[in-house]
Amino acid sequence: MENGRERNDLYILRERQLKSTINAAVLEKNSIDERLWHTSVKTLKHIKSLQHIIYKSIQHTCEICHIAKQNRYNFSISTSSTLNVFDLVDVDVWGHYRRPTYDKIYYFVTIVDDCSRYTWLCLIHFKCEVIIVLRDYLTLIKNQFG
């Protein structure tokens, strides 16, 4: 139990240094990646409470860390310019992902209107369902926008 003095309805405790009972710990990098949201080793070295951790393997094989650090070139600037909505739409099918959603969906379709940049996202179980998504999209556009 701590003793402190009261000032302005707050109890002020004196600062004391705690000695660490563990001077060093050996951990697999993968085991703490999930706990620390896949933070880079360079950033982890700045966290005071982790200064005594020695990593067995800096060159680890965490898939999420690897993907997060990938770089790619930007897409080229679009040369098309549409004046009316629905004159041009971009459709992309994404997937197959290793881990499905909670209801076992591995793919999704994005539909982006070039003029308004409005985006529709449709989850699908199989690639063959893209035609159904497009049919439903066209029906929606005809019904809501004439």
Coordinates of C-alpha atoms in Angstrom, one line a residue:
M1 CA 0.0 0.0 0.0
E2 CA 1.2 3.5 -0.9
N3 CA 1.2 6.6 1.3
G4 CA 0.9 9.9 -0.4
R5 CA 0.0 13.5 0.4
E6 CA -3.2 15.2 -0.7
R7 CA -3.2 18.2 -2.9
N8 CA -6.4 19.7 -4.5
D9 CA -8.4 16.5 -3.9
L10 CA -5.7 14.4 -5.5
Y11 CA -3.3 12.1 -3.7
I12 CA 0.3 12.6 -4.9
L13 CA 2.5 9.5 -4.7
R14 CA 6.2 9.7 -4.6
E15 CA 8.0 8.2 -7.6
R16 CA 10.0 5.2 -7.1
Q17 CA 12.2 3.1 -9.3
L18 CA 11.1 -0.5 -9.8
K19 CA 13.8 -3.0 -10.5
S20 CA 13.0 -5.5 -13.2
T21 CA 13.1 -9.1 -12.1
I22 CA 13.8 -10.2 -15.6
N23 CA 16.8 -8.7 -17.3
A24 CA 16.3 -10.3 -20.6
A25 CA 13.8 -12.4 -22.4
V26 CA 14.1 -14.5 -25.5
L27 CA 11.0 -14.4 -27.6
E28 CA 10.1 -15.5 -31.0
K29 CA 9.3 -12.4 -33.1
N30 CA 6.1 -14.1 -34.4
S31 CA 4.8 -14.7 -30.9
I32 CA 4.5 -10.9 -30.2
D33 CA 3.6 -9.8 -33.7
E34 CA -0.1 -10.4 -33.1
R35 CA 0.0 -8.7 -29.7
L36 CA 1.7 -5.6 -31.0
W37 CA -0.1 -5.4 -34.4
H38 CA 2.9 -6.4 -36.5
T39 CA 5.0 -3.4 -35.5
S40 CA 8.4 -3.2 -37.1
V41 CA 11.5 -4.2 -35.1
K42 CA 12.9 -0.6 -35.5
T43 CA 9.8 0.8 -33.8
L44 CA 9.7 -1.8 -31.1
K45 CA 13.3 -0.8 -30.1
H46 CA 11.8 2.6 -29.0
I47 CA 9.4 1.1 -26.5
K48 CA 10.9 1.4 -23.1
S49 CA 9.3 -1.6 -21.6
L50 CA 10.6 -3.8 -24.5
Q51 CA 14.2 -2.7 -24.3
H52 CA 15.4 -6.0 -22.7
I53 CA 13.8 -8.3 -25.2
I54 CA 16.2 -10.1 -27.5
Y55 CA 14.7 -11.5 -30.7
K56 CA 15.8 -15.0 -31.7
S57 CA 15.1 -14.2 -35.3
I58 CA 14.8 -10.8 -36.9
Q59 CA 14.3 -12.4 -40.3
H60 CA 11.0 -14.0 -39.4
T61 CA 8.3 -15.3 -41.8
C62 CA 5.2 -13.6 -40.5
E63 CA 3.0 -13.3 -43.6
I64 CA 1.1 -10.2 -42.5
C65 CA 4.3 -8.3 -41.8
H66 CA 5.7 -9.3 -45.2
I67 CA 2.6 -8.2 -47.0
A68 CA 2.3 -4.9 -45.1
K69 CA 5.8 -4.0 -46.1
Q70 CA 5.4 -4.6 -49.8
N71 CA 5.5 -1.6 -52.1
R72 CA 4.0 -1.2 -55.5
Y73 CA 3.9 1.4 -58.1
N74 CA 1.0 3.8 -58.3
F75 CA -1.5 3.4 -61.1
S76 CA -1.1 5.7 -64.0
I77 CA -3.3 8.8 -64.1
S78 CA -6.5 8.1 -65.9
T79 CA -6.9 9.7 -69.3
S80 CA -10.6 9.1 -69.4
S81 CA -13.0 11.7 -68.2
T82 CA -16.7 11.1 -68.2
L83 CA -19.3 13.9 -67.9
N84 CA -22.2 11.7 -66.8
V85 CA -22.6 9.1 -64.1
F86 CA -22.7 5.5 -65.3
D87 CA -21.0 6.4 -68.6
L88 CA -18.0 4.3 -67.5
V89 CA -17.8 1.9 -64.6
D90 CA -14.7 0.0 -63.4
V91 CA -15.4 -3.6 -62.2
D92 CA -12.8 -5.6 -60.3
V93 CA -13.0 -9.1 -58.8
W94 CA -10.8 -9.6 -55.8
G95 CA -9.8 -13.0 -54.2
H96 CA -9.4 -15.9 -53.6
Y97 CA -8.2 -15.1 -50.0
R98 CA -6.7 -17.7 -47.7
R99 CA -9.0 -16.7 -44.8
P100 CA -12.7 -16.3 -45.6
T101 CA -15.2 -14.0 -43.8
Y102 CA -17.2 -15.5 -41.0
D103 CA -19.7 -16.8 -43.5
K104 CA -17.1 -18.4 -45.8
I105 CA -16.8 -15.8 -48.5
Y106 CA -13.5 -15.7 -50.4
Y107 CA -14.2 -13.1 -53.1
F108 CA -15.6 -9.7 -53.6
V109 CA -16.5 -7.4 -56.5
T110 CA -15.9 -3.7 -56.6
I111 CA -17.9 -1.5 -59.0
V112 CA -16.7 2.2 -59.2
D113 CA -18.5 4.9 -61.2
D114 CA -15.8 6.9 -63.1
C115 CA -17.6 10.2 -62.9
S116 CA -18.9 10.2 -59.3
R117 CA -16.3 7.8 -57.9
Y118 CA -19.2 6.1 -56.0
T119 CA -18.3 2.6 -55.1
W120 CA -20.3 -0.6 -54.6
L121 CA -18.8 -3.6 -52.9
C122 CA -20.4 -7.0 -53.2
L123 CA -19.3 -10.1 -51.4
I124 CA -19.5 -13.4 -53.4
H125 CA -18.7 -17.0 -52.6
F126 CA -17.5 -18.0 -56.1
K127 CA -16.2 -16.1 -59.2
C128 CA -19.1 -17.4 -61.2
E129 CA -21.4 -15.1 -59.2
V130 CA -19.9 -12.0 -60.8
I131 CA -22.5 -12.2 -63.7
I132 CA -25.3 -12.2 -61.1
V133 CA -23.8 -9.1 -59.3
L134 CA -23.5 -7.3 -62.6
R135 CA -27.1 -8.1 -63.6
D136 CA -28.4 -6.9 -60.2
Y137 CA -26.2 -3.8 -60.5
L138 CA -27.7 -2.9 -63.9
T139 CA -31.2 -3.5 -62.5
L140 CA -30.5 -1.2 -59.6
I141 CA -29.2 1.5 -61.9
K142 CA -32.2 1.3 -64.2
N143 CA -34.7 1.3 -61.4
Q144 CA -33.2 4.1 -59.3
F145 CA -31.8 6.4 -62.0
G146 CA -33.9 5.6 -65.1

